[in-house]
Tab-separated table of C-alpha atoms and ligand atoms in Angstrom:
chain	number	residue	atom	x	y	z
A	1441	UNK	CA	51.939	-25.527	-23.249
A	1442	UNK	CA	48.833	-27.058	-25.017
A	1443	UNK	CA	45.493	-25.597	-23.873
A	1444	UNK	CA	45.572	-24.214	-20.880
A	1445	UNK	CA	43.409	-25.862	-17.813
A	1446	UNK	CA	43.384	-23.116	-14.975
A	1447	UNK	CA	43.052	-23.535	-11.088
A	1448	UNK	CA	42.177	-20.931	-8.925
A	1449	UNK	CA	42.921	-20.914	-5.073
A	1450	UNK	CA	41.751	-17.707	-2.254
A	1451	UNK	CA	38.063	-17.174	-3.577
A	1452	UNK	CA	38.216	-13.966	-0.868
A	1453	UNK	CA	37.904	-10.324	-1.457
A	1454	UNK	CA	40.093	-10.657	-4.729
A	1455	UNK	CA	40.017	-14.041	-5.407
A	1456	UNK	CA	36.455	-14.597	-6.040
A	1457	UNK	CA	36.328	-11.940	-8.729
A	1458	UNK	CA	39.213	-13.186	-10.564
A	1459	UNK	CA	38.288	-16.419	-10.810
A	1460	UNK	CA	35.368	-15.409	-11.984
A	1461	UNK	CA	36.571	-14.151	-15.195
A	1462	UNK	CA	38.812	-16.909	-15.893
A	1463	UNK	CA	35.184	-18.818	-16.310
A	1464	UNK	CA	34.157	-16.200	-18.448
A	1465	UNK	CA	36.827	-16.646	-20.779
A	1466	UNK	CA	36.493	-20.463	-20.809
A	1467	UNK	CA	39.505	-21.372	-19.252
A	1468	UNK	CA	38.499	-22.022	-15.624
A	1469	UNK	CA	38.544	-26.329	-14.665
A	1470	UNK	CA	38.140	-25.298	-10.876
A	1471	UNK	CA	38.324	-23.693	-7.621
A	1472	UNK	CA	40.348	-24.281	-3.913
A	1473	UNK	CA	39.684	-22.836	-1.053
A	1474	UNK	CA	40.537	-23.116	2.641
A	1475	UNK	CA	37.248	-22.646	3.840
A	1476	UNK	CA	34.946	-25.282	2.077
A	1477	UNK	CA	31.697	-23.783	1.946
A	1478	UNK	CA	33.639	-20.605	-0.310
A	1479	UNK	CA	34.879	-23.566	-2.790
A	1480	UNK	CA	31.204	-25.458	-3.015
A	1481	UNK	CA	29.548	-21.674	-3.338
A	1482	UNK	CA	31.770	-20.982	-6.288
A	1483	UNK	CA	31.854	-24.354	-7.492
A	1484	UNK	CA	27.642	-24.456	-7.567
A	1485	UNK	CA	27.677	-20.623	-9.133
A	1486	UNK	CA	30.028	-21.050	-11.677
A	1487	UNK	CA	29.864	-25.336	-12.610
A	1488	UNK	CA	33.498	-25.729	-12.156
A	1489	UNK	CA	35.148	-28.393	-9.912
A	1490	UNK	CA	34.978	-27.596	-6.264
A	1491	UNK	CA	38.344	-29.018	-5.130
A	1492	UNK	CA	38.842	-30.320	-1.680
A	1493	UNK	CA	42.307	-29.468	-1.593
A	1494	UNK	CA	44.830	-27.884	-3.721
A	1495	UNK	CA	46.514	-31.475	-4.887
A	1496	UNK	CA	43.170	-32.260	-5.862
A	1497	UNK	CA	43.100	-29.500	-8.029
A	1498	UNK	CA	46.252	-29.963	-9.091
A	1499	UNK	CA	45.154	-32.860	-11.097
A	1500	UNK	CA	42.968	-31.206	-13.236
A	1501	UNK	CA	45.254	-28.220	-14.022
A	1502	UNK	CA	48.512	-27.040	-16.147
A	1503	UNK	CA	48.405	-23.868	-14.658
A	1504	UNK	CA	47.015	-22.339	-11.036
A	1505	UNK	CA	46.808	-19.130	-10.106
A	1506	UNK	CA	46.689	-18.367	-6.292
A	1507	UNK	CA	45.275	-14.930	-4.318
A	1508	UNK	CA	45.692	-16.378	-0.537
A	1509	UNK	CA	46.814	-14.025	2.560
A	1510	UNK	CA	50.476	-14.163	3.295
A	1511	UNK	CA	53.718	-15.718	3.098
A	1512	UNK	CA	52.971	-19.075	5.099
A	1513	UNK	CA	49.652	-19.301	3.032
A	1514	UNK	CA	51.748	-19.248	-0.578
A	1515	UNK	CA	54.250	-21.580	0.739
A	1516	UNK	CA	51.616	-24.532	2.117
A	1517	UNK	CA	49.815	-24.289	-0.756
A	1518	UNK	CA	52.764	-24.742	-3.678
A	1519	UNK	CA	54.077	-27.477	-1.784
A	1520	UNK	CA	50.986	-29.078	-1.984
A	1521	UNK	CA	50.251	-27.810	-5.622
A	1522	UNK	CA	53.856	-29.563	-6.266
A	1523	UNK	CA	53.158	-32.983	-4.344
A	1524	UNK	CA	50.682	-33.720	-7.164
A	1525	UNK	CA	51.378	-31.483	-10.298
A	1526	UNK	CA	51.694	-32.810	-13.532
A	1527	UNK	CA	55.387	-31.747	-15.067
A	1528	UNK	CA	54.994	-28.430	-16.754
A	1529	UNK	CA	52.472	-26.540	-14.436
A	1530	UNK	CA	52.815	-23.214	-13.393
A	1531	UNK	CA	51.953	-21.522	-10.512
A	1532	UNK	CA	51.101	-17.498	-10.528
A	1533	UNK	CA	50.892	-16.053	-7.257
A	1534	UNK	CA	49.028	-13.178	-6.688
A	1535	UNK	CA	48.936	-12.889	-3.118
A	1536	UNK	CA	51.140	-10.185	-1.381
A	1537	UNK	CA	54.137	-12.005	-0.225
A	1538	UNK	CA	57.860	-11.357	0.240
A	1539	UNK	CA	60.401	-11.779	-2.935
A	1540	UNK	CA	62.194	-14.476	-0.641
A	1541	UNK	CA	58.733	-16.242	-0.488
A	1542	UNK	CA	58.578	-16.083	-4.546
A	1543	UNK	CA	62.497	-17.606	-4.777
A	1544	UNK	CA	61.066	-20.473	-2.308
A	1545	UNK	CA	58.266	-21.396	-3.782
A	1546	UNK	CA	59.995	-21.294	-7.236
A	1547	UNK	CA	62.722	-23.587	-6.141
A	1548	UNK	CA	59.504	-25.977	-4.921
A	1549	UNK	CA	57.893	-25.955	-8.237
A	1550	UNK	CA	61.057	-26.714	-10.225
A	1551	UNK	CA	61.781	-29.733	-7.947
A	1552	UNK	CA	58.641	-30.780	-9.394
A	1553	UNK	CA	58.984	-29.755	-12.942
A	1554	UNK	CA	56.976	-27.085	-12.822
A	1555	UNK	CA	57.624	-23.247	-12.432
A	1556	UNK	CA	56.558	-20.003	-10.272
A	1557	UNK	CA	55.981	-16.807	-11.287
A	1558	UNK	CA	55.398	-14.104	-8.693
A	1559	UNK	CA	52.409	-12.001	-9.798
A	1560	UNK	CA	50.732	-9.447	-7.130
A	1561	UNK	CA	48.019	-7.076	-7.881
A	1562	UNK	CA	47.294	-3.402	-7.478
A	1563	UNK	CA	43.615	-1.822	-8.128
A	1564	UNK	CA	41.731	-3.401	-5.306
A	1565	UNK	CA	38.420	-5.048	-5.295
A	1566	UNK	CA	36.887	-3.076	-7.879
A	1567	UNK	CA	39.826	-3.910	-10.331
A	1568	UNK	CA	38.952	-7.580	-9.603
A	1569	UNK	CA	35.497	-7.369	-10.583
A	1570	UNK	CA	35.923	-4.939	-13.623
A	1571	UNK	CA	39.196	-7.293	-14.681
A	1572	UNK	CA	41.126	-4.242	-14.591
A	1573	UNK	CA	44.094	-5.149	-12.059
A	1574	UNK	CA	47.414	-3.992	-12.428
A	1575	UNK	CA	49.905	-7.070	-12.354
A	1576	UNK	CA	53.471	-6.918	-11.684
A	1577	UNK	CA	55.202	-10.171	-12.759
A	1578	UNK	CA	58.770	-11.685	-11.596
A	1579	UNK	CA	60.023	-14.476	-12.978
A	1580	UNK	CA	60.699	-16.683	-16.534
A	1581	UNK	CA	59.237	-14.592	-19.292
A	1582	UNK	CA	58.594	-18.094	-21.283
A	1583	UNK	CA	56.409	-19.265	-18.333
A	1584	UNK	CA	54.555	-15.882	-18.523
A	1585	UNK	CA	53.911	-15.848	-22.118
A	1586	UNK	CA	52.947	-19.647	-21.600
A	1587	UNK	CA	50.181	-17.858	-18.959
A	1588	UNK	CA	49.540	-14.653	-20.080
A	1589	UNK	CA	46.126	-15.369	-21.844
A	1590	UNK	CA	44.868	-16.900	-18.347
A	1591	UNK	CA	46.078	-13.546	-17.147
A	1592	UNK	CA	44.563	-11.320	-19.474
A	1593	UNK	CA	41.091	-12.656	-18.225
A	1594	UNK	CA	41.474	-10.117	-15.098
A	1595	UNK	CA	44.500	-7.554	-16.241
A	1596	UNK	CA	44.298	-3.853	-17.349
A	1597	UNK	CA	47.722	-3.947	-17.556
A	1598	UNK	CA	50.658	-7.107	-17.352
A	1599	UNK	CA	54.196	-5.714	-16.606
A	1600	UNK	CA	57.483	-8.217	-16.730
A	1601	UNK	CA	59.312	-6.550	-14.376
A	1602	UNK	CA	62.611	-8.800	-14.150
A	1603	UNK	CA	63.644	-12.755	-12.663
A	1604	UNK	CA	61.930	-14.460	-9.948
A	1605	UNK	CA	60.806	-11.760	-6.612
A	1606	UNK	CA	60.954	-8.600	-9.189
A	1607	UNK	CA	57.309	-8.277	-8.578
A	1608	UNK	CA	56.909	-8.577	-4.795
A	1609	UNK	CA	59.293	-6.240	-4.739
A	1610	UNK	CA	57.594	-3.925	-6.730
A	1611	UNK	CA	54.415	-4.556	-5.108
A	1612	UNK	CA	56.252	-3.592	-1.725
A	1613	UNK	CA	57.050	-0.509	-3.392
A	1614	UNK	CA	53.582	0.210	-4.705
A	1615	UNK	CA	52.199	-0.708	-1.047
A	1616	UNK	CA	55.092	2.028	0.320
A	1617	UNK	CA	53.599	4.799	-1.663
A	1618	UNK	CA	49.619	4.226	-0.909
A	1619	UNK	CA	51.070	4.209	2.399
A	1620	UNK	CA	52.197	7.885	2.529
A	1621	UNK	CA	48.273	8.718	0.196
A	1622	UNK	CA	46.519	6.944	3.081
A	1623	UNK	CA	48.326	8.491	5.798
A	1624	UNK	CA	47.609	12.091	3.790
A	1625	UNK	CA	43.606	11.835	3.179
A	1626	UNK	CA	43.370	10.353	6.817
A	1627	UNK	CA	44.927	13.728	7.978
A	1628	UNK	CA	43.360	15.863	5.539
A	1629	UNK	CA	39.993	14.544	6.028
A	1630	UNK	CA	39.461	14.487	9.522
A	1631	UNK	CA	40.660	18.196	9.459
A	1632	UNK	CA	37.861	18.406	6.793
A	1633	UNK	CA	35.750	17.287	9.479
A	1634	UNK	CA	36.724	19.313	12.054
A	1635	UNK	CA	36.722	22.413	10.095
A	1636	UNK	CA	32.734	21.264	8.882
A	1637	UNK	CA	33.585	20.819	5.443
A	1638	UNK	CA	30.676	19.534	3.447
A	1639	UNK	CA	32.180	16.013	2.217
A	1640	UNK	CA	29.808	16.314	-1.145
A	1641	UNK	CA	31.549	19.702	-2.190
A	1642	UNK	CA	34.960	18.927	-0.781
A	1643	UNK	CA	35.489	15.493	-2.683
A	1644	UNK	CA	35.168	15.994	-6.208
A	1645	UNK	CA	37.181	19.370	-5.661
A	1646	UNK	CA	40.198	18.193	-4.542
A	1647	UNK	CA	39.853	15.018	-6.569
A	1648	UNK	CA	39.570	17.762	-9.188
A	1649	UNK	CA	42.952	18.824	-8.535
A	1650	UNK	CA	46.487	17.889	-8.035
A	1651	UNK	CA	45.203	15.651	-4.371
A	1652	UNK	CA	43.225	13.274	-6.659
A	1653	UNK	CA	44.165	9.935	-6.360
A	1654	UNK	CA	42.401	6.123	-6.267
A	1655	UNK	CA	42.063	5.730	-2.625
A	1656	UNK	CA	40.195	9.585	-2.340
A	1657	UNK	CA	38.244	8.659	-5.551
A	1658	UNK	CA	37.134	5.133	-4.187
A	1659	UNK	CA	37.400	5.937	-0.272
A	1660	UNK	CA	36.696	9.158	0.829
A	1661	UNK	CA	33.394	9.430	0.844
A	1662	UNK	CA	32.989	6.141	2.399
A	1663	UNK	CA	35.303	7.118	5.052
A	1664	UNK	CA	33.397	10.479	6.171
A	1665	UNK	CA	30.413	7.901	6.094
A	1666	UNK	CA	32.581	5.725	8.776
A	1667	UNK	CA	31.591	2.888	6.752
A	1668	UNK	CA	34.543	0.295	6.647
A	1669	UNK	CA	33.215	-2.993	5.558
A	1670	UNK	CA	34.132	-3.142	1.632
A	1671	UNK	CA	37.951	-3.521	0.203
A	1672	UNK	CA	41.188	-4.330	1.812
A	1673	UNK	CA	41.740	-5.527	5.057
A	1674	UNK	CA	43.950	-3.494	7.377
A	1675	UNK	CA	45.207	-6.400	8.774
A	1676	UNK	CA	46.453	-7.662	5.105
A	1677	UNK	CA	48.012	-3.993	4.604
A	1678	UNK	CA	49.730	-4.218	8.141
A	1679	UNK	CA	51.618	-7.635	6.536
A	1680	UNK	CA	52.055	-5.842	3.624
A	1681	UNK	CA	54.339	-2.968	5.351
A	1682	UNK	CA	55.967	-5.117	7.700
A	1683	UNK	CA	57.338	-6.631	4.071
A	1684	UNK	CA	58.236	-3.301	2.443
A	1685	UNK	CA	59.834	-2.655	5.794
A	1686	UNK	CA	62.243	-5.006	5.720
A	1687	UNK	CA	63.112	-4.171	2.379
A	1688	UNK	CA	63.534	-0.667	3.239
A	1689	UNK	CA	65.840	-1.448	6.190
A	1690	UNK	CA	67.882	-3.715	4.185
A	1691	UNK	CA	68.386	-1.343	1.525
A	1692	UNK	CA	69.238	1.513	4.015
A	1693	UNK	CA	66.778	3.700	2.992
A	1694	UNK	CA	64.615	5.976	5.185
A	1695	UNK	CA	61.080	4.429	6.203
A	1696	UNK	CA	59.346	6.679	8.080
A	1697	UNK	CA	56.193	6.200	6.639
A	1698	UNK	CA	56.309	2.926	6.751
A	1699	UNK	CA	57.422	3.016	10.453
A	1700	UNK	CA	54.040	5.027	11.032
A	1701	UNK	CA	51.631	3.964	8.960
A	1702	UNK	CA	52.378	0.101	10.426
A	1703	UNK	CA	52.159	1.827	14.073
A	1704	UNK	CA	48.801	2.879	13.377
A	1705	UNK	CA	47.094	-0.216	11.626
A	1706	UNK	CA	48.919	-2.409	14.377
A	1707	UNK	CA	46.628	-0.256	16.902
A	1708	UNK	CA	43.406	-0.237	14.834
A	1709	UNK	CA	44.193	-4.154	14.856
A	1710	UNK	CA	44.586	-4.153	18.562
A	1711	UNK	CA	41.462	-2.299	18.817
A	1712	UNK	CA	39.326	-5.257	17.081
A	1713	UNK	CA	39.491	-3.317	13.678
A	1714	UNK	CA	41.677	-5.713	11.620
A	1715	UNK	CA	39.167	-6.859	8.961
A	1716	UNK	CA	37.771	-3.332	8.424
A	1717	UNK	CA	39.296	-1.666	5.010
A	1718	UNK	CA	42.363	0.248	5.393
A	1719	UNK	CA	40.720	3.398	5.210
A	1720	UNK	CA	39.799	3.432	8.604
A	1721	UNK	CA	43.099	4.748	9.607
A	1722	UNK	CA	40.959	7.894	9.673
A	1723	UNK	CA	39.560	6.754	13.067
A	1724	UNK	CA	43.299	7.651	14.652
A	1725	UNK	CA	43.094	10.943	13.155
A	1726	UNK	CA	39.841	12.256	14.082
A	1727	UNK	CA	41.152	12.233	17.855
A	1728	UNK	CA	44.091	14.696	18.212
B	1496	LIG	P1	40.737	-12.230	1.756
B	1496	LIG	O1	39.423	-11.633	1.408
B	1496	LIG	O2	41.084	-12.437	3.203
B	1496	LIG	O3	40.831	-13.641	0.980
B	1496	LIG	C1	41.874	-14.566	1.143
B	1496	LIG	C2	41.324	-15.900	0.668
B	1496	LIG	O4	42.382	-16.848	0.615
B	1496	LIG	C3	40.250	-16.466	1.607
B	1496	LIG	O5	39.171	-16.985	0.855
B	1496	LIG	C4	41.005	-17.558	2.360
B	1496	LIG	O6	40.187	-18.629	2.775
B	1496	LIG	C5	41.975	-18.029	1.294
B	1496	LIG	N1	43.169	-18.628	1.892
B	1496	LIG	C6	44.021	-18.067	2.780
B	1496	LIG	N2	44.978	-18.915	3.107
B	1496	LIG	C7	44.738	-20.060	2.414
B	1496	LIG	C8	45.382	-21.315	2.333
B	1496	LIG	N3	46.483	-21.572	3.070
B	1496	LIG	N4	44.874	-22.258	1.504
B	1496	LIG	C9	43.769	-22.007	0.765
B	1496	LIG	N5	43.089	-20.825	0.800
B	1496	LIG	C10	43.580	-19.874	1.625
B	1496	LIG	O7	41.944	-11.395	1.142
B	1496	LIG	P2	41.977	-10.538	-0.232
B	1496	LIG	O8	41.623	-9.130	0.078
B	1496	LIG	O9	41.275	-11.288	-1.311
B	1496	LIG	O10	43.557	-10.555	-0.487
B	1496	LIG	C11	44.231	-11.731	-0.927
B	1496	LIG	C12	45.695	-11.374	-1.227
B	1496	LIG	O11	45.732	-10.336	-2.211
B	1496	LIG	C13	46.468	-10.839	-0.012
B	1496	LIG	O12	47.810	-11.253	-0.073
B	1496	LIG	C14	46.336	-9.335	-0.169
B	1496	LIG	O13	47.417	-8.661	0.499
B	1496	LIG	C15	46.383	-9.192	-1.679
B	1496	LIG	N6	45.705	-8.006	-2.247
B	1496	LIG	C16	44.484	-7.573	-1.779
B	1496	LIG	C17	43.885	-6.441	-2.361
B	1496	LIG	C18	42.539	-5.895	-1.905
B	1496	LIG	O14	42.198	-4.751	-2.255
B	1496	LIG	N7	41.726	-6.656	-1.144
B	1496	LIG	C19	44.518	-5.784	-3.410
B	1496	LIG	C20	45.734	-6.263	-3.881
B	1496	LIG	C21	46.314	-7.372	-3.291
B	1496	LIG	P3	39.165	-18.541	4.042
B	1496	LIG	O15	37.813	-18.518	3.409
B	1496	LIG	O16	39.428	-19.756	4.845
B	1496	LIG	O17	39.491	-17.277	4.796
């Protein structure tokens, strides 16, 4: 590919950040958004072309990365990415989506002489601002070494983890295991709570110790604080399961977890709580 031209479309939670450092290594050309007033913001911030749509931005670009919500988002937006590509662009997804999604949207960009390379994220918000995100790709290892120095603007760490889907599905296994962490600090900190633990001795202990992990080092305190309004959406999690689900099921394995923890963000969602970060799954525990 001769010098890459990069697109960026979701300037949310993730998106914004990442974007961000494409522009900082000089290989941003612009921005899409659903919501317009996100794409003029970033567009006036960062002096990059605020695109009204995504085949507008496809004009200007060899390569676009997207970090939208869900399945139906990924899919709208590559057929409209392929409507007006020019032949050789490649699309890197880094929403959360289903593998079947990925082999879709692949098939879509190929019509159109293009490619799609599956390419979701772990390390939340903060690994989107520090360009430290974990990034677990599926797909045609010439299309991601074509990519890789857009990707490298945002990544701690790229993995090639097989053909087109590979990294859905290994995002669906990452989201399986935070799952079963979230489930434990939720329990174990509301019996903190209960048992009037002070939260600025307990923390750093057991992150200390064999119960450290990201979510208690970046979301426990936070959570004692009730204080929900930063990081992922429990709504976007809840999507996230129902995938791994499905997976699970398929494969005949057990999914217990999976079965619970989407029981319990389905309620908090019920409950008006969907956009609050998925931490708040401490609010079901603190009521036994
Ligand atoms: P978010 O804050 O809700 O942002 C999503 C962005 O995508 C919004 O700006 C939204 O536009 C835009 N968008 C959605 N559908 C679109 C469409 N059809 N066309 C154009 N733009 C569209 O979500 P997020 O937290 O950044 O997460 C984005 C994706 O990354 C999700 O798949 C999520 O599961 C995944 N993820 C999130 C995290 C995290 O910690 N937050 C970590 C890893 C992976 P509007 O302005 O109109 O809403």
């Amino acid at each position: 590919m001769s010098e890459l031209k990069a697109g960026f479309i979701g300037l949310g939670a993730m998106g914004w950040a990442m974007a961000g450092h494409l522009k900082r290594v000089g290989l941003l050309a612009g921005v899409a958004n659903r919501s317009a007033a996100k794409t003029l913001a970033f567009a006036r911030e960062f002096g990059v072309l605020g695109a009204a749509d995504p085949g507008e931005l496809a004009q200007h670009c060899n390569v676009i990365a997207l970090c939208v919500s869900a399945d139906a988002d990924v899919l709208e937006v590559t057929r409209a990415i392929a409507g007006a590509a020019q032949p050789g662009t490649i699309v890197v997804d880094h929403s959360t989506a289903s593998s079947k999604t990925a082999i879709e949207a692949q098939k879509i960009m190929r019509a159109a002489g293009g490619d799609f390379l599956d390419a979701p994220v772990s390390g939340g918000v903060e690994g989107a601002k520090n360009g430290k995100l974990s990034i677990m790709v599926g797909g045609d290892a010439d299309a991601l070494a074509r990519v890789r120095p857009a990707l490298e603007a945002y990544a701690g760490r790229i993995a090639h983890l097989g053909g087109i889907g590979a990294g859905q599905n290994t995002k669906a296994v990452n989201q399986t295991v935070i799952a079963g962490i979230m489930q434990g600090i939720g329990e174990g900190l509301a019996l903190a709570e209960a048992l009037g633990l002070d939260p600025a001795v307990l923390l750093p202990t057991l992150s200390g110790g064999a119960a450290q992990s990201w979510y208690l080092d970046k979301r426990g305190a936070s959570a004692m604080r009730n204080e929900f309004n930063v990081g992922f959406k429990l709504a976007l999690m809840h999507k996230d399961l129902g995938i791994a689900h499905d997976l699970a099921a398929a494969a005949g394995v057990v999914h217990d977890v999976l079965d619970k923890s989407r029981s319990d963000f389905a309620e908090l969602m019920a409950q008006g709580h969907g956009d609050e970060d998925v931490s708040a799954v401490i609010r079901l525990k603190r009521r036994g």
